[in-house]
CSV table of C-alpha atoms and ligand atoms in Angstrom, one decimal:
chain,number,residue,atom,x,y,z
A,830,MET,CA,0.0,0.0,0.0
A,831,GLN,CA,1.1,3.6,-0.6
A,832,ILE,CA,0.2,6.3,1.8
A,833,TYR,CA,-0.1,10.0,0.9
A,834,LYS,CA,-0.8,13.2,2.8
A,835,VAL,CA,-3.7,15.0,1.1
A,836,GLY,CA,-6.0,18.0,1.3
A,837,GLY,CA,-5.6,20.9,3.7
A,838,ALA,CA,-2.2,19.7,5.0
A,839,VAL,CA,-0.6,19.9,1.6
A,840,ARG,CA,-2.4,23.1,0.7
A,841,ASP,CA,-1.4,24.9,3.9
A,842,ARG,CA,2.2,23.8,3.8
A,843,LEU,CA,2.5,25.2,0.3
A,844,LEU,CA,0.9,28.4,1.5
A,845,GLY,CA,3.4,28.6,4.3
A,846,LYS,CA,0.5,28.3,6.8
A,847,PRO,CA,0.6,26.2,10.0
A,848,VAL,CA,-0.8,22.7,9.5
A,849,THR,CA,-3.1,21.5,12.3
A,850,ASP,CA,-4.6,18.3,11.2
A,851,ILE,CA,-3.4,15.9,8.6
A,852,ASP,CA,-5.5,13.7,6.4
A,853,TRP,CA,-4.0,10.7,4.7
A,854,VAL,CA,-5.1,8.6,1.7
A,855,VAL,CA,-4.2,5.0,1.3
A,856,VAL,CA,-3.9,3.5,-2.2
A,857,GLY,CA,-3.8,-0.2,-2.9
A,858,ALA,CA,-5.1,-1.5,0.4
A,859,THR,CA,-8.2,-3.3,1.6
A,860,THR,CA,-10.2,-2.8,4.8
A,861,GLU,CA,-8.9,-6.2,6.1
A,862,GLU,CA,-5.3,-5.1,5.6
A,863,MET,CA,-6.0,-1.8,7.5
A,864,LEU,CA,-7.6,-3.6,10.4
A,865,ALA,CA,-4.7,-6.1,10.5
A,866,LYS,CA,-2.3,-3.1,10.9
A,867,GLY,CA,-4.3,-2.0,14.0
A,868,PHE,CA,-6.2,0.9,12.3
A,869,ARG,CA,-9.6,1.5,13.9
A,870,PRO,CA,-12.6,2.0,11.5
A,871,VAL,CA,-14.5,5.3,11.9
A,872,GLY,CA,-17.9,4.0,10.8
A,873,ALA,CA,-19.5,0.8,9.6
A,874,ASP,CA,-19.5,1.4,5.9
A,875,PHE,CA,-17.2,4.4,5.6
A,876,PRO,CA,-13.7,3.5,4.3
A,877,VAL,CA,-12.0,5.8,6.9
A,878,PHE,CA,-9.7,4.6,9.7
A,879,LEU,CA,-7.9,6.2,12.6
A,880,HIS,CA,-4.2,5.5,13.1
A,881,PRO,CA,-3.7,3.4,16.2
A,882,LYS,CA,-1.1,5.9,17.6
A,883,SER,CA,-1.6,9.4,16.1
A,884,GLY,CA,-5.4,9.1,15.8
A,885,GLU,CA,-5.1,10.8,12.4
A,886,GLU,CA,-7.6,10.0,9.6
A,887,TYR,CA,-6.6,7.5,6.9
A,888,ALA,CA,-9.1,7.0,4.1
A,889,LEU,CA,-8.9,4.3,1.5
A,890,ALA,CA,-8.7,5.8,-2.0
A,891,ARG,CA,-12.2,5.9,-3.3
A,892,THR,CA,-14.5,7.1,-6.0
A,893,GLU,CA,-17.9,8.5,-5.1
A,894,ARG,CA,-21.1,8.2,-6.9
A,895,LYS,CA,-24.2,10.0,-6.1
A,896,SER,CA,-27.2,7.8,-5.6
A,897,GLY,CA,-29.8,10.1,-4.2
A,898,ARG,CA,-30.5,13.5,-2.8
A,899,GLY,CA,-28.9,15.0,0.2
A,900,TYR,CA,-26.0,13.9,2.3
A,901,GLY,CA,-27.3,10.4,3.0
A,902,GLY,CA,-27.4,9.8,-0.7
A,903,PHE,CA,-23.8,8.7,-1.2
A,904,THR,CA,-22.4,5.3,-2.1
A,905,PHE,CA,-18.7,4.8,-1.7
A,906,HIS,CA,-16.6,2.7,-3.9
A,907,ALA,CA,-13.3,1.9,-2.3
A,908,SER,CA,-11.0,-0.8,-3.6
A,909,PRO,CA,-7.3,-1.4,-4.0
A,910,GLU,CA,-7.6,-0.7,-7.7
A,911,VAL,CA,-8.7,3.0,-7.2
A,912,THR,CA,-5.8,5.2,-8.1
A,913,LEU,CA,-4.6,8.3,-6.4
A,914,GLU,CA,-5.7,10.4,-9.4
A,915,GLU,CA,-9.2,8.9,-9.3
A,916,ASP,CA,-9.4,9.7,-5.6
A,917,LEU,CA,-8.2,13.3,-6.1
A,918,ILE,CA,-10.6,14.1,-9.0
A,919,ARG,CA,-13.6,13.7,-6.7
A,920,ARG,CA,-12.4,16.4,-4.3
A,921,ASP,CA,-13.8,19.9,-4.1
A,922,LEU,CA,-11.1,22.3,-5.1
A,923,THR,CA,-7.9,22.0,-7.1
A,924,ILE,CA,-5.9,23.4,-4.1
A,925,ASN,CA,-7.4,20.7,-1.9
A,926,ALA,CA,-6.7,17.9,-4.5
A,927,MET,CA,-2.9,17.6,-4.1
A,928,ALA,CA,-1.1,14.7,-2.5
A,929,GLU,CA,2.4,14.3,-1.1
A,930,ASP,CA,4.4,11.2,-0.3
A,931,ASP,CA,6.8,10.9,2.6
A,932,GLN,CA,9.6,12.5,0.5
A,933,GLN,CA,7.4,15.5,-0.1
A,934,ASN,CA,7.0,14.6,-3.8
A,935,LEU,CA,3.9,16.3,-5.0
A,936,THR,CA,1.2,14.6,-7.0
A,937,ASP,CA,-0.9,17.4,-8.6
A,938,PRO,CA,-2.8,16.2,-11.6
A,939,TYR,CA,-5.4,19.0,-11.5
A,940,HIS,CA,-2.9,21.9,-11.1
A,941,GLY,CA,-3.6,22.9,-7.6
A,942,GLN,CA,-0.2,24.5,-7.3
A,943,ARG,CA,-0.9,26.7,-10.3
A,944,ASP,CA,-4.2,27.8,-8.8
A,945,LEU,CA,-2.5,28.5,-5.4
A,946,GLU,CA,-0.1,30.8,-7.3
A,947,ALA,CA,-3.0,32.4,-9.2
A,948,ARG,CA,-4.9,32.7,-5.9
A,949,LEU,CA,-7.9,30.9,-7.4
A,950,LEU,CA,-10.5,28.7,-5.7
A,951,ARG,CA,-11.4,26.4,-8.6
A,952,HIS,CA,-13.4,23.1,-8.6
A,953,VAL,CA,-11.6,20.0,-9.8
A,954,SER,CA,-14.3,18.4,-11.9
A,955,PRO,CA,-18.1,18.2,-12.3
A,956,ALA,CA,-18.0,15.7,-9.3
A,957,PHE,CA,-18.0,18.9,-7.2
A,958,ALA,CA,-21.8,18.9,-7.5
A,959,GLU,CA,-22.0,15.6,-5.7
A,960,ASP,CA,-21.9,17.4,-2.3
A,961,PRO,CA,-23.8,20.7,-2.1
A,962,LEU,CA,-22.1,21.5,1.2
A,963,ARG,CA,-19.2,22.5,-1.0
A,964,VAL,CA,-20.9,25.7,-1.9
A,965,LEU,CA,-20.5,26.7,1.7
A,966,ARG,CA,-17.0,25.3,1.9
A,967,VAL,CA,-15.8,27.4,-1.1
A,968,ALA,CA,-17.4,30.5,0.5
A,969,ARG,CA,-15.6,29.7,3.7
A,970,PHE,CA,-12.2,29.2,2.0
A,971,ALA,CA,-12.8,32.5,0.2
A,972,ALA,CA,-13.3,34.2,3.7
A,973,ARG,CA,-10.2,32.5,5.0
A,974,TYR,CA,-7.9,33.3,2.1
A,975,ALA,CA,-9.3,36.7,1.0
A,976,GLY,CA,-6.4,38.4,2.8
A,977,LEU,CA,-4.0,36.5,0.5
A,978,GLY,CA,-5.9,37.7,-2.5
A,979,PHE,CA,-7.8,34.5,-3.3
A,980,THR,CA,-11.1,34.7,-5.3
A,981,VAL,CA,-13.5,32.1,-6.6
A,982,ALA,CA,-13.0,31.1,-10.3
A,983,PRO,CA,-15.9,32.3,-12.5
A,984,GLU,CA,-16.6,28.8,-13.7
A,985,THR,CA,-16.8,27.5,-10.1
A,986,LEU,CA,-19.1,30.4,-9.2
A,987,ASP,CA,-21.3,29.3,-12.1
A,988,LEU,CA,-21.4,25.8,-10.8
A,989,MET,CA,-22.2,27.1,-7.3
A,990,ARG,CA,-25.0,29.1,-8.8
A,991,GLN,CA,-26.5,26.1,-10.6
A,992,LEU,CA,-26.3,24.1,-7.3
A,993,SER,CA,-28.0,26.9,-5.4
A,994,GLU,CA,-30.8,27.1,-8.0
A,995,SER,CA,-31.3,23.3,-8.2
A,996,GLY,CA,-32.8,23.1,-4.7
A,997,GLU,CA,-29.9,20.8,-3.5
A,998,LEU,CA,-28.9,23.2,-0.7
A,999,GLU,CA,-32.2,22.6,1.0
A,1000,ALA,CA,-31.3,19.0,1.5
A,1001,LEU,CA,-28.3,19.9,3.7
A,1002,THR,CA,-28.7,19.1,7.4
A,1003,ALA,CA,-28.7,21.8,9.9
A,1004,GLU,CA,-25.6,20.3,11.6
A,1005,ARG,CA,-23.4,20.2,8.5
A,1006,SER,CA,-24.5,23.8,7.5
A,1007,TRP,CA,-23.9,25.2,10.9
A,1008,LYS,CA,-20.4,23.7,11.1
A,1009,GLU,CA,-19.5,25.6,7.9
A,1010,ILE,CA,-21.3,28.8,8.9
A,1011,SER,CA,-19.7,28.9,12.4
A,1012,ARG,CA,-16.2,28.2,11.1
A,1013,ALA,CA,-16.7,30.8,8.3
A,1014,LEU,CA,-17.8,33.4,10.8
A,1015,MET,CA,-14.6,32.9,12.8
A,1016,GLU,CA,-12.4,33.5,9.8
A,1017,ASP,CA,-10.5,36.8,9.4
A,1018,GLN,CA,-12.9,38.1,6.8
A,1019,PRO,CA,-16.3,36.6,7.5
A,1020,GLN,CA,-18.1,39.2,5.4
A,1021,VAL,CA,-16.5,37.5,2.3
A,1022,PHE,CA,-18.3,34.3,3.2
A,1023,ILE,CA,-21.7,36.1,3.0
A,1024,GLU,CA,-20.7,38.0,-0.1
A,1025,VAL,CA,-19.7,34.9,-2.0
A,1026,LEU,CA,-22.9,33.1,-0.9
A,1027,ARG,CA,-24.9,36.1,-2.1
A,1028,GLU,CA,-23.1,36.2,-5.4
A,1029,CYS,CA,-23.9,32.6,-6.2
A,1030,GLY,CA,-27.5,32.8,-5.1
A,1031,ALA,CA,-27.0,30.5,-2.0
A,1032,LEU,CA,-27.7,33.3,0.5
A,1033,LYS,CA,-31.2,33.6,-0.9
A,1034,VAL,CA,-31.8,29.9,-0.2
A,1035,LEU,CA,-29.9,29.6,3.1
A,1036,MET,CA,-30.7,32.9,4.8
A,1037,PRO,CA,-33.3,34.8,2.7
A,1038,GLU,CA,-33.7,37.1,5.7
A,1039,VAL,CA,-30.1,38.3,5.4
A,1040,ASP,CA,-30.3,38.4,1.6
A,1041,ALA,CA,-33.4,40.7,1.8
A,1042,LEU,CA,-31.3,43.4,3.5
A,1043,PHE,CA,-29.4,44.3,0.3
A,1044,GLY,CA,-31.1,47.2,-1.5
A,1045,VAL,CA,-32.8,48.4,1.7
A,1046,PRO,CA,-31.8,52.0,2.4
A,1047,GLN,CA,-31.3,53.5,5.9
A,1048,PRO,CA,-31.1,57.2,6.8
A,1049,GLU,CA,-27.8,58.6,5.6
A,1050,ALA,CA,-27.3,60.7,8.7
A,1051,HIS,CA,-26.6,57.6,10.8
A,1052,HIS,CA,-25.7,55.3,8.0
A,1053,PRO,CA,-23.4,56.9,5.4
A,1054,GLU,CA,-23.2,53.5,3.7
A,1055,ILE,CA,-27.0,53.7,3.3
A,1056,ASP,CA,-27.6,50.0,2.3
A,1057,THR,CA,-28.6,47.7,5.1
A,1058,GLY,CA,-26.9,44.7,3.6
A,1059,VAL,CA,-23.6,46.6,3.2
A,1060,HIS,CA,-23.9,47.8,6.8
A,1061,THR,CA,-24.4,44.2,8.0
A,1062,LEU,CA,-21.3,43.1,6.2
A,1063,SER,CA,-19.3,46.0,7.7
A,1064,VAL,CA,-20.5,45.1,11.2
A,1065,LEU,CA,-19.3,41.6,10.7
A,1066,GLU,CA,-16.0,42.9,9.4
A,1067,GLN,CA,-15.6,45.0,12.5
A,1068,ALA,CA,-16.4,42.0,14.7
A,1069,ALA,CA,-13.6,40.0,13.1
A,1070,ARG,CA,-11.2,42.9,13.3
A,1071,HIS,CA,-11.9,43.2,17.0
A,1072,LYS,CA,-11.6,39.4,17.4
A,1073,GLN,CA,-15.1,38.9,18.8
A,1074,PRO,CA,-16.3,35.4,19.7
A,1075,LEU,CA,-18.8,33.5,17.6
A,1076,THR,CA,-21.8,34.5,19.7
A,1077,VAL,CA,-21.1,38.2,18.9
A,1078,ARG,CA,-20.4,37.6,15.2
A,1079,TRP,CA,-23.7,35.6,14.9
A,1080,ALA,CA,-25.6,38.4,16.7
A,1081,CYS,CA,-23.9,41.0,14.4
A,1082,LEU,CA,-25.1,39.1,11.3
A,1083,LEU,CA,-28.7,39.0,12.4
A,1084,HIS,CA,-29.1,42.2,14.4
A,1085,ASP,CA,-31.0,44.2,11.7
A,1086,LEU,CA,-33.2,41.5,10.1
A,1087,GLY,CA,-36.3,43.5,10.9
A,1088,LYS,CA,-35.2,46.2,8.4
A,1089,GLY,CA,-35.9,43.7,5.6
A,1090,LEU,CA,-39.6,43.8,6.5
A,1091,THR,CA,-40.1,47.6,6.4
A,1092,PRO,CA,-42.7,48.6,3.8
A,1093,GLU,CA,-41.0,50.6,1.0
A,1094,GLU,CA,-43.1,53.6,1.6
A,1095,GLU,CA,-41.5,54.0,5.1
A,1096,TRP,CA,-37.9,53.8,3.8
A,1097,PRO,CA,-35.4,55.0,4.8
A,1098,ARG,CA,-36.8,54.8,8.3
A,1099,HIS,CA,-37.4,51.5,10.1
A,1100,ILE,CA,-39.8,52.0,12.9
A,1101,ALA,CA,-39.8,49.1,15.5
A,1102,HIS,CA,-37.4,47.1,13.3
A,1103,GLU,CA,-35.9,45.6,16.5
A,1104,HIS,CA,-39.2,44.0,17.5
A,1105,LYS,CA,-40.2,43.0,14.0
A,1106,GLY,CA,-36.9,41.2,13.5
A,1107,LEU,CA,-37.3,38.9,16.4
A,1108,LYS,CA,-39.3,36.3,14.6
A,1109,LEU,CA,-36.8,36.3,11.7
A,1110,ILE,CA,-33.9,35.9,14.1
A,1111,LYS,CA,-35.7,33.0,15.7
A,1112,ALA,CA,-36.3,31.3,12.4
A,1113,VAL,CA,-32.7,31.6,11.3
A,1114,ASN,CA,-31.5,30.3,14.7
A,1115,GLU,CA,-33.7,27.3,14.5
A,1116,ARG,CA,-33.0,26.6,10.9
A,1117,PHE,CA,-29.4,25.9,11.7
A,1118,LYS,CA,-29.9,24.7,15.2
A,1119,ALA,CA,-27.4,27.3,16.4
A,1120,PRO,CA,-26.0,26.7,19.9
A,1121,LYS,CA,-28.1,28.1,22.7
A,1122,ASP,CA,-25.6,30.9,23.6
A,1123,CYS,CA,-25.6,32.1,20.0
A,1124,GLN,CA,-29.4,32.0,19.7
A,1125,GLU,CA,-29.9,33.9,23.0
A,1126,LEU,CA,-27.4,36.6,22.2
A,1127,ALA,CA,-28.7,37.2,18.7
A,1128,LEU,CA,-32.3,37.6,20.0
A,1129,LEU,CA,-31.2,40.0,22.8
A,1130,VAL,CA,-29.0,42.1,20.5
A,1131,GLY,CA,-31.8,42.2,17.9
A,1132,LYS,CA,-34.2,43.4,20.5
A,1133,TYR,CA,-32.0,45.9,22.5
A,1134,HIS,CA,-29.2,47.2,20.2
A,1135,THR,CA,-30.9,50.6,19.9
A,1136,HIS,CA,-31.1,50.8,23.7
A,1137,GLY,CA,-27.3,50.2,23.6
A,1138,HIS,CA,-26.7,53.1,21.3
A,1139,ARG,CA,-29.0,55.4,23.3
A,1140,ALA,CA,-27.6,54.2,26.7
A,1141,LEU,CA,-26.7,57.7,27.8
A,1142,GLU,CA,-30.2,59.0,27.3
A,1143,LEU,CA,-32.1,56.1,28.9
A,1144,LYS,CA,-34.1,56.8,32.0
A,1145,PRO,CA,-32.9,54.9,35.1
A,1146,SER,CA,-36.0,52.7,34.9
A,1147,THR,CA,-35.3,51.7,31.3
A,1148,LEU,CA,-31.7,51.0,32.1
A,1149,LEU,CA,-32.9,48.8,34.9
A,1150,GLU,CA,-35.2,46.9,32.6
A,1151,LEU,CA,-32.4,46.4,30.2
A,1152,LEU,CA,-30.1,45.0,32.9
A,1153,GLN,CA,-32.9,42.7,34.2
A,1154,SER,CA,-33.6,41.4,30.7
A,1155,PHE,CA,-29.9,40.3,30.5
A,1156,ASP,CA,-30.0,38.8,33.9
A,1157,VAL,CA,-26.8,40.8,34.3
A,1158,TYR,CA,-26.2,39.8,37.9
A,1159,ARG,CA,-25.9,36.1,37.1
A,1160,ARG,CA,-24.7,36.4,33.4
A,1161,PRO,CA,-22.2,39.3,33.3
A,1162,GLN,CA,-20.4,37.8,30.3
A,1163,ARG,CA,-23.5,37.9,28.2
A,1164,PHE,CA,-24.0,41.6,28.9
A,1165,GLU,CA,-20.4,42.2,27.8
A,1166,GLU,CA,-21.1,40.4,24.6
A,1167,PHE,CA,-24.2,42.6,24.0
A,1168,ILE,CA,-22.1,45.7,24.6
A,1169,ALA,CA,-19.5,44.4,22.1
A,1170,ALA,CA,-22.1,43.7,19.5
A,1171,CYS,CA,-23.6,47.2,19.9
A,1172,GLU,CA,-20.1,48.7,19.5
A,1173,MET,CA,-19.5,46.7,16.3
A,1174,ASP,CA,-22.9,47.9,15.0
A,1175,ALA,CA,-21.9,51.5,15.7
A,1176,ARG,CA,-18.5,51.1,13.9
A,1177,GLY,CA,-19.8,49.1,11.0
A,1178,ARG,CA,-20.7,52.3,9.2
A,1179,LYS,CA,-18.8,54.0,6.4
A,1180,GLY,CA,-16.2,56.4,7.7
A,1181,LEU,CA,-17.2,55.7,11.3
A,1182,GLU,CA,-15.0,52.7,11.9
A,1183,GLN,CA,-12.7,54.4,14.4
A,1184,ARG,CA,-15.4,56.3,16.3
A,1185,SER,CA,-15.4,56.1,20.1
A,1186,TYR,CA,-18.3,54.4,21.8
A,1187,PRO,CA,-18.8,55.9,25.2
A,1188,GLN,CA,-22.0,53.9,25.6
A,1189,ALA,CA,-19.8,50.8,26.3
A,1190,ASP,CA,-18.3,52.1,29.6
A,1191,TYR,CA,-21.5,53.8,30.6
A,1192,LEU,CA,-23.4,50.5,30.3
A,1193,ARG,CA,-20.6,48.6,32.2
A,1194,GLY,CA,-20.8,51.3,34.9
A,1195,ALA,CA,-24.6,50.9,35.1
A,1196,ALA,CA,-24.3,47.2,35.5
A,1197,ASN,CA,-21.8,47.6,38.3
A,1198,ALA,CA,-23.9,50.2,40.1
A,1199,ALA,CA,-26.9,47.9,40.0
A,1200,ARG,CA,-24.8,44.9,41.1
A,1201,THR,CA,-23.5,46.7,44.2
A,1202,VAL,CA,-26.9,46.7,45.8
A,1203,ALA,CA,-26.5,44.4,48.8
A,1204,VAL,CA,-29.3,41.9,49.6
A,1205,GLN,CA,-28.3,41.2,53.2
A,1206,PRO,CA,-29.6,44.5,54.8
A,1207,LEU,CA,-32.9,44.0,53.0
A,1208,LEU,CA,-33.2,40.5,54.5
A,1209,GLU,CA,-32.3,41.8,57.9
A,1210,ASN,CA,-35.1,44.3,57.5
A,1211,GLY,CA,-37.5,41.4,57.2
A,1212,PHE,CA,-38.2,41.4,53.4
A,1213,LYS,CA,-38.9,38.0,51.8
A,1214,GLY,CA,-40.5,36.5,48.7
A,1215,PRO,CA,-41.9,38.8,46.1
A,1216,GLU,CA,-41.5,41.8,48.4
A,1217,LEU,CA,-37.8,41.1,48.7
A,1218,GLY,CA,-37.7,41.1,44.9
A,1219,GLU,CA,-39.5,44.5,44.7
A,1220,ALA,CA,-37.2,45.9,47.4
A,1221,ILE,CA,-34.1,44.9,45.5
A,1222,LYS,CA,-35.4,46.4,42.4
A,1223,ARG,CA,-36.2,49.7,44.2
A,1224,GLU,CA,-32.6,49.8,45.6
A,1225,ARG,CA,-31.1,49.1,42.2
A,1226,LEU,CA,-33.2,51.8,40.6
A,1227,LYS,CA,-31.9,54.2,43.3
A,1228,ALA,CA,-28.4,53.2,42.6
A,1229,LEU,CA,-28.9,53.8,38.8
A,1230,LYS,CA,-30.4,57.2,39.5
A,1231,THR,CA,-27.3,58.1,41.5
A,1232,TYR,CA,-25.1,56.7,38.8
A,1233,LYS,CA,-26.8,58.6,36.0
A,1234,GLU,CA,-26.6,61.9,37.9
A,1235,ALA,CA,-22.9,61.4,38.7
A,1236,ALA,CA,-22.2,60.5,35.1
A,1237,SER,CA,-24.0,63.6,33.7
A,1238,ALA,CA,-22.5,66.0,36.3
B,315,CTP,N1,-13.2,17.3,0.9
B,315,CTP,C1,-14.1,17.4,-0.3
B,315,CTP,N2,-15.4,17.8,-0.1
B,315,CTP,C2,-15.9,17.9,1.1
B,315,CTP,C3,-15.1,17.8,2.3
B,315,CTP,C4,-13.8,17.5,2.1
B,315,CTP,O1,-13.6,17.3,-1.4
B,315,CTP,N3,-17.2,18.2,1.2
B,315,CTP,C5,-11.8,16.9,0.7
B,315,CTP,C6,-10.9,18.0,0.3
B,315,CTP,O2,-9.9,17.5,-0.5
B,315,CTP,C7,-10.3,18.5,1.6
B,315,CTP,C8,-10.2,17.1,2.4
B,315,CTP,O3,-11.3,16.4,1.9
B,315,CTP,O4,-9.1,19.1,1.5
B,315,CTP,C9,-10.2,17.3,3.9
B,315,CTP,O5,-11.4,17.9,4.3
B,315,CTP,P1,-11.4,18.8,5.6
B,315,CTP,O6,-10.6,18.2,6.6
B,315,CTP,O7,-12.9,19.1,5.9
B,315,CTP,O8,-10.9,20.2,5.0
B,315,CTP,P2,-9.4,20.8,4.8
B,315,CTP,O9,-9.2,21.0,3.4
B,315,CTP,O10,-8.4,20.0,5.6
B,315,CTP,O11,-9.7,22.2,5.4
B,315,CTP,P3,-9.7,22.9,6.8
B,315,CTP,O12,-8.3,23.5,6.9
B,315,CTP,O13,-10.8,23.8,6.8
B,315,CTP,O14,-9.8,21.7,7.8
């Protein structure tokens, strides 16, 4: 049997990037031979094994044929006769379809190295269409390598467009899609992921609520970029620039969905868009089964981001409601993430990327002021049950009044 390093490990070594996990392909071997060498099978009918010591993935060279719709619809053909070239041709991109032996000799039948130099994400063959998840993968690679100057080859974008129009994307499972989306959002230029999906028509299928924001105007006084879709991409860009976690990036992407519902005659104003957007945010959250912390933050940011921007003008009672809604006493981190998302929203506007955001410290100060209210003296005064709750609220409100007065003095 011959063993080759394949895929991302070869690509990233040639790009001079750190290699984290290594995939291997094994040519000329049978399942029985692999088991005899101590490899552990990954699944019952999947020709992939884990190395007994390193735990890295070794796949038997295989050809794939599509037998049905969706991800369940694959049949695998793995046999010792399948050549390295036959295995590589079924892979997604030319830059992912290179193999290397233990002497670092490169096998590159589909010119991955040429495309690396040309900074092109190009599909290997029509077999690309066998897995519609690849539409998301290409957009994710575009987001990752945009800083190096990579773009999607026009013929690959055409194929992605055909796949998006064919209805195949709808057959993807929430889990597989979310894995790509969440990884893409954590790349250096997550806005490129959304841009590429939009360009090939996949955004309209996957997240029509986000797609609908393009072409929707906002008031120029607050939004020099005007277009709501452009604004959303800038917010995402800022979130990546400021190294925000996934929760914040997800909330940034979804914060303005309500603006897509505004009747045209009300443009460029968007009255109550925060509230109108909630059902859309919920739908997107559920479509991809986003993790609970992402779902929660997206809904809270959707509902309260305007409160964040207006923090300095809010009445103490409104400030208190905001803090209570976030359960800021038990969940301080979530409130920090809300503040971060608001700040990214404020900076994701043309020419305002460097603006200061005094609201952030003001909100932190308010949370601290409310948090300093001590419960013990109230207990000692005999408050219990709902009355205790009311008394705590009153004291917090007092603390916020004092805080606001001191801040505006
Ligand atoms: N592959 C593919 N189609 C897919 C998934 C994977 O063709 N839908 C192939 C590609 O050749 C890819 C390899 O399998 O390079 C390994 O896949 P994976 O580990 O998911 O991706 P990497 O390319 O290693 O990229 P990353 O750095 O994102 O892990």
